[in-house]
mmCIF file of C-alpha atoms and ligand atoms in Angstrom:
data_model
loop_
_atom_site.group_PDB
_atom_site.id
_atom_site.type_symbol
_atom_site.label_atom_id
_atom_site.label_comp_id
_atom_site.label_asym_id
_atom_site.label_seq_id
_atom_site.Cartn_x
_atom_site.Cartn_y
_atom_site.Cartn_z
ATOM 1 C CA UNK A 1 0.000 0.000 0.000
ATOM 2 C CA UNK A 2 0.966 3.219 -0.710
ATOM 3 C CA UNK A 3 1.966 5.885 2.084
ATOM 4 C CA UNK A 4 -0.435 8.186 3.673
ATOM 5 C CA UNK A 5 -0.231 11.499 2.163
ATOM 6 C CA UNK A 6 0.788 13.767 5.160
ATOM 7 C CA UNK A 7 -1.356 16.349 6.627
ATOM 8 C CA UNK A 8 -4.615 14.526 5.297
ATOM 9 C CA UNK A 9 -7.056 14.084 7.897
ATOM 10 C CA UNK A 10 -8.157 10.073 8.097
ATOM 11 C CA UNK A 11 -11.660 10.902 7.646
ATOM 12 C CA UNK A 12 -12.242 12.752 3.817
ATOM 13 C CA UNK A 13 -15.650 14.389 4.897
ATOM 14 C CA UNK A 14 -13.273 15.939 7.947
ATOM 15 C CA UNK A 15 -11.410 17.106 4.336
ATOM 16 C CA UNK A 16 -14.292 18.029 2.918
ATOM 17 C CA UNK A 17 -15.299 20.250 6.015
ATOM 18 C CA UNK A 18 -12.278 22.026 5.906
ATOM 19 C CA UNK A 19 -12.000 22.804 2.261
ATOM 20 C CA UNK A 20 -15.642 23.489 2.128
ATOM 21 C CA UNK A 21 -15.171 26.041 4.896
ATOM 22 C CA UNK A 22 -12.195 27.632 2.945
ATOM 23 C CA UNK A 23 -14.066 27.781 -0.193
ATOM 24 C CA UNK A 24 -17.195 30.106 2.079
ATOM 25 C CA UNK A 25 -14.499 32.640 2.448
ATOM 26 C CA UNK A 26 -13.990 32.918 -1.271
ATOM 27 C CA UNK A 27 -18.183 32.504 -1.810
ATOM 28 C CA UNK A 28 -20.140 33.145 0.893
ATOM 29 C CA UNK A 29 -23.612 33.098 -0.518
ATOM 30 C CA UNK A 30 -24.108 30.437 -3.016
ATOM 31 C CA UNK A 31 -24.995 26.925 -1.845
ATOM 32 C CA UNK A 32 -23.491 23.949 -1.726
ATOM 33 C CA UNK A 33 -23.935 23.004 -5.111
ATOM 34 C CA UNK A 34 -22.355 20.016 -7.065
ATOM 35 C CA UNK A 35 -22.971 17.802 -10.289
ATOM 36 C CA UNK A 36 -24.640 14.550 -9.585
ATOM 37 C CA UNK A 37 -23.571 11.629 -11.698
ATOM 38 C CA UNK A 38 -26.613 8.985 -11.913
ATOM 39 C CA UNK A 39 -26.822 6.254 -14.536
ATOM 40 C CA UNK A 40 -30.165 3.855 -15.609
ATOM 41 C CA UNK A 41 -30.939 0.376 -15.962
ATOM 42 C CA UNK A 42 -28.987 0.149 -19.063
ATOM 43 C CA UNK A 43 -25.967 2.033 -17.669
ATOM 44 C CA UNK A 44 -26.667 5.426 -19.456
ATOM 45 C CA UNK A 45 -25.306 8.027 -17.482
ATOM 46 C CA UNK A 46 -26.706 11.763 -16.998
ATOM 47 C CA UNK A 47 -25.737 14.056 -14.755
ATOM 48 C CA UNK A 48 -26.714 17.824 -13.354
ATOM 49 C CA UNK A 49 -26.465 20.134 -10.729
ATOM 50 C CA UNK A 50 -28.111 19.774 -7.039
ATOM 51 C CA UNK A 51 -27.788 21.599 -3.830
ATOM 52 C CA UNK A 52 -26.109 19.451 -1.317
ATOM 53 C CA UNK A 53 -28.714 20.457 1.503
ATOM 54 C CA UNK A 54 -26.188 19.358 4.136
ATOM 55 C CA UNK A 55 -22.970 17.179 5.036
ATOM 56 C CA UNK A 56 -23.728 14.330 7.647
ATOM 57 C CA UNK A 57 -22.172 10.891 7.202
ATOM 58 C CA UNK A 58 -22.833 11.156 3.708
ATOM 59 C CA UNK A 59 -24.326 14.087 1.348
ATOM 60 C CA UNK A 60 -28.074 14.879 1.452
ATOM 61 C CA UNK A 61 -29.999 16.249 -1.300
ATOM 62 C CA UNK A 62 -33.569 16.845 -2.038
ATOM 63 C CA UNK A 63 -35.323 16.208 -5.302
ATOM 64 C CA UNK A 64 -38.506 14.938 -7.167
ATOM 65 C CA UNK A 65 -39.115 11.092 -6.852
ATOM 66 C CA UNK A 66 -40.338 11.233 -10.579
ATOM 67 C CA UNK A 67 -37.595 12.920 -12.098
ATOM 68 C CA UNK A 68 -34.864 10.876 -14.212
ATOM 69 C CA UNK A 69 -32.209 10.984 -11.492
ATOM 70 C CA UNK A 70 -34.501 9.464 -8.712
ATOM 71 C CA UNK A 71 -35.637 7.287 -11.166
ATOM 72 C CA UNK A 72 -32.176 6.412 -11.803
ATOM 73 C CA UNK A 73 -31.252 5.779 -8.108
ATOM 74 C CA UNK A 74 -34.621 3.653 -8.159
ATOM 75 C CA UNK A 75 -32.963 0.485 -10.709
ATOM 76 C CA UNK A 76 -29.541 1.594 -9.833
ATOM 77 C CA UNK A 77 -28.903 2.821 -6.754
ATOM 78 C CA UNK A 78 -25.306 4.211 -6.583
ATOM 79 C CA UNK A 79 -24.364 7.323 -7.662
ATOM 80 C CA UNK A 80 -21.293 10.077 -7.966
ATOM 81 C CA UNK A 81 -20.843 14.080 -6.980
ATOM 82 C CA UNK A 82 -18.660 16.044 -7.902
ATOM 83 C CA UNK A 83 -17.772 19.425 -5.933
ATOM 84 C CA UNK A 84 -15.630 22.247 -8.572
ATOM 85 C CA UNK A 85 -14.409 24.739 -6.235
ATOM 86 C CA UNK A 86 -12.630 26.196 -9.592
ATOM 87 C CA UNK A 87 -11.622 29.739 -8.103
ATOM 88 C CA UNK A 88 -9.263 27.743 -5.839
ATOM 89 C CA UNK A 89 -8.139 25.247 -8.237
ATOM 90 C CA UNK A 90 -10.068 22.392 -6.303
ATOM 91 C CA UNK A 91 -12.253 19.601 -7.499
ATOM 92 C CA UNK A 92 -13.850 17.108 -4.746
ATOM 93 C CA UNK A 93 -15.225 14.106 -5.685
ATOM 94 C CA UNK A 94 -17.569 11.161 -4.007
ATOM 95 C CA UNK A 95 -19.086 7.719 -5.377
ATOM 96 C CA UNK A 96 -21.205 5.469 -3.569
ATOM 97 C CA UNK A 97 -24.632 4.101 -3.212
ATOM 98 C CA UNK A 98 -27.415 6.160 -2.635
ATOM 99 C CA UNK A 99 -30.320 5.777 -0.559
ATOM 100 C CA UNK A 100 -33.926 7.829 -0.106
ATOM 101 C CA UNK A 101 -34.247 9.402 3.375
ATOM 102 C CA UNK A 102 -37.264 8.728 5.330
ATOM 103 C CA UNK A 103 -40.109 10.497 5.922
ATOM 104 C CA UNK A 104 -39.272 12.083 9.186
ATOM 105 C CA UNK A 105 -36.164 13.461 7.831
ATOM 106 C CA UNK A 106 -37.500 14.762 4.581
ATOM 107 C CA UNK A 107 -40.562 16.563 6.073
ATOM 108 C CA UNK A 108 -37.681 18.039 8.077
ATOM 109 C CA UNK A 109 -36.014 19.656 5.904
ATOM 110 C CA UNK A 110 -39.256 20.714 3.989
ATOM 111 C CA UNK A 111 -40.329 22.708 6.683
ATOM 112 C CA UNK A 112 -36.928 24.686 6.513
ATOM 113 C CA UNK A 113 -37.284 25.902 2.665
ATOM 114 C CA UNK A 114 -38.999 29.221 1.821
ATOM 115 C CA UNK A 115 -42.828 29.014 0.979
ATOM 116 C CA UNK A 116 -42.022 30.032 -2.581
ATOM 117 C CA UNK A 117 -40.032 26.290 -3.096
ATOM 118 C CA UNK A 118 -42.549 24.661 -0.822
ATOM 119 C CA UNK A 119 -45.108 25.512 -3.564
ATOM 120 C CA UNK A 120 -42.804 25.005 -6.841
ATOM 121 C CA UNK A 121 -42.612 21.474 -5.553
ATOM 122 C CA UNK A 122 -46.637 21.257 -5.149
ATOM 123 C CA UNK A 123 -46.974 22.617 -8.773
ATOM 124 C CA UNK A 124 -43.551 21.443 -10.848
ATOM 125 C CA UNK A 125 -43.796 17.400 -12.669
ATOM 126 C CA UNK A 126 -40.418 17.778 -12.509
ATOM 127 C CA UNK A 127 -38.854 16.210 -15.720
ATOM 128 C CA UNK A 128 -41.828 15.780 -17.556
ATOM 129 C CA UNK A 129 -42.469 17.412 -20.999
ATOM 130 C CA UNK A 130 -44.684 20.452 -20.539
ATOM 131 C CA UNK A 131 -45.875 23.055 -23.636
ATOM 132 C CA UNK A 132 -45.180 26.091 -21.617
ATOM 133 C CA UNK A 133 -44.005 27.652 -18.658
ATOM 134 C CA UNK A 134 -47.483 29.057 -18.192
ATOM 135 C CA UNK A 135 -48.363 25.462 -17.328
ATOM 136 C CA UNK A 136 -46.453 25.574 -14.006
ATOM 137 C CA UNK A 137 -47.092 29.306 -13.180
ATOM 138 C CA UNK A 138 -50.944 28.463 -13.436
ATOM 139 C CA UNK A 139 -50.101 25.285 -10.989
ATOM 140 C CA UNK A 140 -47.915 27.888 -8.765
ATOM 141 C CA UNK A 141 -50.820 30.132 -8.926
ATOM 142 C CA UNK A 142 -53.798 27.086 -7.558
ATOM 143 C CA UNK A 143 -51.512 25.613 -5.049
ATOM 144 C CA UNK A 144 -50.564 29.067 -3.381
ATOM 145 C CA UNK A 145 -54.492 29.885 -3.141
ATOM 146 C CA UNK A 146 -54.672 25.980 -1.884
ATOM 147 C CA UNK A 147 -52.813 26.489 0.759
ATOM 148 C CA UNK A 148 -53.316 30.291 1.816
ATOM 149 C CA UNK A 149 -53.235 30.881 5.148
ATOM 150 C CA UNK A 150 -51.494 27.473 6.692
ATOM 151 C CA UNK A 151 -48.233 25.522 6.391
ATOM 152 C CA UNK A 152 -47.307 23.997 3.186
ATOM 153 C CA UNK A 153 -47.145 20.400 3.724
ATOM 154 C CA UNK A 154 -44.006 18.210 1.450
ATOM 155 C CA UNK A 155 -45.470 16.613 -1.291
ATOM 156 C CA UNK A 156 -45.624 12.809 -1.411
ATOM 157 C CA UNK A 157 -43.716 13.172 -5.002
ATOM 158 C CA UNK A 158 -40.605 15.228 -3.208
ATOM 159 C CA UNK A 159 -37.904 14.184 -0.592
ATOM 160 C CA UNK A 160 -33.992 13.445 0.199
ATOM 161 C CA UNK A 161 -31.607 11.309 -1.113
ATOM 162 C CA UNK A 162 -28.595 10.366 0.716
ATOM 163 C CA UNK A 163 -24.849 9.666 -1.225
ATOM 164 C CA UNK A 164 -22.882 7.698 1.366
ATOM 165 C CA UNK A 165 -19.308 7.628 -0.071
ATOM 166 C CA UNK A 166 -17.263 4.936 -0.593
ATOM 167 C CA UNK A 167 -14.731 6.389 -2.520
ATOM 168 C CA UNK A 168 -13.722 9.997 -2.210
ATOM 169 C CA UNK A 169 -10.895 11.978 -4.113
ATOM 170 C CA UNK A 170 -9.695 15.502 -3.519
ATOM 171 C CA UNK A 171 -7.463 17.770 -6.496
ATOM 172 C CA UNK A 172 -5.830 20.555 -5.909
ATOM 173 C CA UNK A 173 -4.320 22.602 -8.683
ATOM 174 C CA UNK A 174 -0.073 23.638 -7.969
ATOM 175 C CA UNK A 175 1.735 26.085 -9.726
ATOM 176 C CA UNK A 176 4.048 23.778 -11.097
ATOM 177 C CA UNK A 177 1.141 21.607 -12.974
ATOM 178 C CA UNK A 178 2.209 19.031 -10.820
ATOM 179 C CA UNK A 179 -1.930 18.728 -9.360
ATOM 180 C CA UNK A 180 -1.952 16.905 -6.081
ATOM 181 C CA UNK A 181 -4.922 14.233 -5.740
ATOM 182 C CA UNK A 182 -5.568 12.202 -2.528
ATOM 183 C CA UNK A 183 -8.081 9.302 -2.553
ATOM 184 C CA UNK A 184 -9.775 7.791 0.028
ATOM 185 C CA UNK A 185 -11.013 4.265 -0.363
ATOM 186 C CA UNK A 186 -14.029 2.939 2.739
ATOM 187 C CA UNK A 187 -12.125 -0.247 4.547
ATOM 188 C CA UNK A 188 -13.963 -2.268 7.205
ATOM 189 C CA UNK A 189 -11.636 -1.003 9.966
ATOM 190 C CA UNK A 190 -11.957 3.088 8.159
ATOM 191 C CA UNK A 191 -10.742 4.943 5.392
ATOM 192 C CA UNK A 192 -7.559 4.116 3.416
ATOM 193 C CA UNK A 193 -5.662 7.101 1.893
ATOM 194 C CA UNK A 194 -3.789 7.451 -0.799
ATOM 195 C CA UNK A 195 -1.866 9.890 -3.170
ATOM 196 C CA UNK A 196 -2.613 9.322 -7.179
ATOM 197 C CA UNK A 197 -0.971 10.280 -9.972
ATOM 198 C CA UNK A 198 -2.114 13.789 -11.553
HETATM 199 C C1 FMN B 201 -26.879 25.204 -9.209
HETATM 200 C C2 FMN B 201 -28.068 24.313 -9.408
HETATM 201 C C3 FMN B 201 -28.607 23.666 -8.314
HETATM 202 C C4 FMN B 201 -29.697 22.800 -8.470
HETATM 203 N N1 FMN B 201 -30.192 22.159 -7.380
HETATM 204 C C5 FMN B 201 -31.191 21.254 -7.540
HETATM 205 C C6 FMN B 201 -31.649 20.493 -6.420
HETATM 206 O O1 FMN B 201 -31.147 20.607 -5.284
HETATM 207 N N2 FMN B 201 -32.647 19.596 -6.634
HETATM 208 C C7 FMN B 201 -33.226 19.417 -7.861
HETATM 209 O O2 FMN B 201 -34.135 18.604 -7.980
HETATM 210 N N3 FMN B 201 -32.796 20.113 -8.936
HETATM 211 C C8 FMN B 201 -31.795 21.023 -8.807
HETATM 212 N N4 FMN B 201 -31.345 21.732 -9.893
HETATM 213 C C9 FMN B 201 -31.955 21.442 -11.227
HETATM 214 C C10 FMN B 201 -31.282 20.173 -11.787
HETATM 215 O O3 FMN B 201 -29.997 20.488 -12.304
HETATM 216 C C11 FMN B 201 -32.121 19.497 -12.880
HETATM 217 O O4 FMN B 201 -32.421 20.399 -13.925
HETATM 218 C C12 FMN B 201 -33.441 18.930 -12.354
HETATM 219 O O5 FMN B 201 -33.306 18.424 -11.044
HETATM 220 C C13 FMN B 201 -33.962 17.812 -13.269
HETATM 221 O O6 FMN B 201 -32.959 16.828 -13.413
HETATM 222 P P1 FMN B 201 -33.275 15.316 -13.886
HETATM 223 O O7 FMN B 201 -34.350 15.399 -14.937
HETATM 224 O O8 FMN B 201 -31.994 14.803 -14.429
HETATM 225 O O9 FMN B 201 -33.741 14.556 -12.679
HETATM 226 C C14 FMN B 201 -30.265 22.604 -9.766
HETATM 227 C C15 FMN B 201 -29.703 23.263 -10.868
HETATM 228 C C16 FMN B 201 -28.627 24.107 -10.686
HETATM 229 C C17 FMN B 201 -28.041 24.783 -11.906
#
């Protein structure tokens, strides 16, 4: 086995912590935000963008059951993010198998979001084919009256996935194009670490 890369902490979302922390001084206001990497039942791959809504023993996002990447999870339940903190030459990524969060958890969170996404989740099939934005303003417009005047409730369609990683890498960019990476592999008795090529 390889040597331990020195000054890596033996736990990557301790790494991830860190780096994320030093990356809020640089951007304080946007979220969490990396590309999700999800693949179907024949192994096609797609990926896009998603909040990470927060950082436990794995990363926790929030999206509609129906769309194509929780459909994805659904037949093939393992999945990859990947974190590009570009204005400090870092890139952070994580693979493992994903699982839904329950109930408890997602209403949770729901209760946290601002009324305006409460009721885009009522009114937006997300993923499906629509003729025109009008379609989901209308929607907007019904659930808003709907629910005027009490607490928006989640939707049975909408809730949290959790990526629990297995493997996770770190890059850093160097001046002399000579890019450190540091893996971290899940072992039975905790994480192995190792340096890879650039
Ligand atoms: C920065 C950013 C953050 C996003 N965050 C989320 C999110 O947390 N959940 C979500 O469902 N979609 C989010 N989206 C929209 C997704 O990228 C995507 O368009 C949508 O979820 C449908 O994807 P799918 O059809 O592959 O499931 C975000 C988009 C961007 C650009």
């Amino acid at each position: 086995m390889k040597r331990m890369p020195t000054q890596s902490p033996a736990d990557p979302l301790r790494q991830f912590t860190r780096w994320r922390e030093e990356w809020r001084a640089v951007d304080a206001r946007t979220p969490d935000s990396a590309v999700l990497a999800t693949a179907d039942h024949h192994g096609r791959p797609s990926a896009r963008w998603v909040d990470v809504a927060y950082v436990d023993h794995g990363f926790v996002y929030f999206t509609n059951h129906a769309s194509r990447k929780a459909a994805d999870v659904a037949v093939n339940p393992a999945a990859a993010l990947c974190f590009g903190w570009l204005a400090k030459g870092r890139q952070v990524r994580a693979e493992g198998p994903v699982t839904r969060l329950d109930e408890v958890e997602s209403d949770a969170y729901f209760a946290t979001l601002p009324r305006s996404l409460q009721l885009l989740a009522w009114s937006s099939d997300q993923s499906a084919e629509i003729d025109d934005r009008q379609v989901v303003r209308a929607r907007f417009d019904a659930e808003r009256a709907r629910f005027d005047g009490q607490e928006v409730p989640r939707p049975g369609h909408w809730g949290g996935y959790r990526l629990t990683p297995q493997e996770m890498e770190f890059w850093q960019r160097r001046a002399d194009e000579i890019q450190d990476r540091v893996r971290y592999r899940r072992r039975d008795d905790g994480w192995q670490v190792v340096r890879v090529a650039p």
